[in-house]
Amino acid sequence: MLGAWLRRGFSRLPDPTEKEQELFGLMACGPSNQEIAEQLKVTIRTVKFHMENMRIKLGDLSRLQICILSVHHRVGACPAGHR
């Protein structure tokens, strides 16, 4: 059941913007909005904006679910080197 949910969730990201793709890639180790903002060199408000857009495109998934998708599909790599 979890595998099906992961496949379904990932396939629901239609035409992600460049920032959404970057954000999705950084979600692998569950960083804070501040950590993401520093990594992307944007404001926390911008991170929240893109995160909300991505959540909507993915069918209102939680932040944790997005992190799991990022790890499962090996889209993201933790900037801190966690595995």
XYZ file of C-alpha atoms in Angstrom:
83
model
C 0.000 0.000 0.000
C 2.802 2.438 0.848
C 4.507 1.758 -2.499
C 1.321 2.608 -4.401
C 0.911 5.826 -2.419
C 4.489 6.830 -3.221
C 4.071 6.171 -6.942
C 0.759 8.023 -7.014
C 2.141 10.998 -5.101
C 5.205 11.398 -7.281
C 3.223 11.176 -10.505
C 0.977 14.013 -9.315
C 3.645 16.693 -9.634
C 2.633 18.179 -12.987
C 5.072 20.613 -14.538
C 7.005 21.630 -11.427
C 8.705 24.994 -11.598
C 12.477 25.184 -11.316
C 12.221 26.324 -7.682
C 9.755 23.535 -6.862
C 12.193 21.012 -8.314
C 15.033 22.480 -6.241
C 12.864 22.503 -3.137
C 11.745 18.900 -3.713
C 15.372 17.865 -4.054
C 16.287 19.481 -0.737
C 13.430 17.819 1.154
C 15.269 14.489 1.523
C 16.355 15.063 5.116
C 13.503 17.254 6.327
C 15.201 20.642 6.536
C 13.560 23.661 8.117
C 12.290 26.544 6.014
C 15.278 28.561 7.230
C 17.739 25.887 6.073
C 16.052 25.673 2.675
C 16.026 29.471 2.333
C 19.746 29.639 3.062
C 20.487 26.837 0.599
C 18.429 28.424 -2.211
C 19.411 31.990 -1.265
C 15.784 33.121 -1.003
C 13.560 34.344 1.820
C 11.623 32.067 4.149
C 8.427 33.537 2.695
C 9.513 32.386 -0.788
C 10.175 28.881 0.547
C 6.709 28.779 2.119
C 5.151 29.987 -1.147
C 6.815 27.276 -3.231
C 6.184 24.613 -0.589
C 2.478 25.403 -0.543
C 2.286 25.304 -4.357
C 4.060 21.953 -4.369
C 1.760 20.565 -1.670
C -1.291 21.579 -3.712
C 0.118 20.021 -6.892
C 0.797 16.794 -4.991
C -2.757 16.553 -3.712
C -2.334 18.299 -0.355
C 0.407 15.995 0.936
C 2.032 16.850 4.233
C 5.600 18.086 4.501
C 6.639 14.688 5.879
C 5.011 12.896 2.943
C 6.913 15.161 0.533
C 10.167 14.320 2.335
C 9.390 10.609 2.010
C 8.695 11.003 -1.712
C 11.966 12.828 -2.198
C 13.925 10.073 -0.459
C 11.998 7.189 -2.018
C 12.473 8.438 -5.558
C 16.068 9.475 -4.857
C 15.272 12.910 -6.219
C 16.866 14.664 -3.312
C 20.109 14.461 -1.495
C 20.452 15.746 2.007
C 22.707 18.815 2.020
C 24.028 17.683 5.406
C 25.018 14.314 3.945
C 22.477 12.216 5.864
C 21.359 8.954 4.253
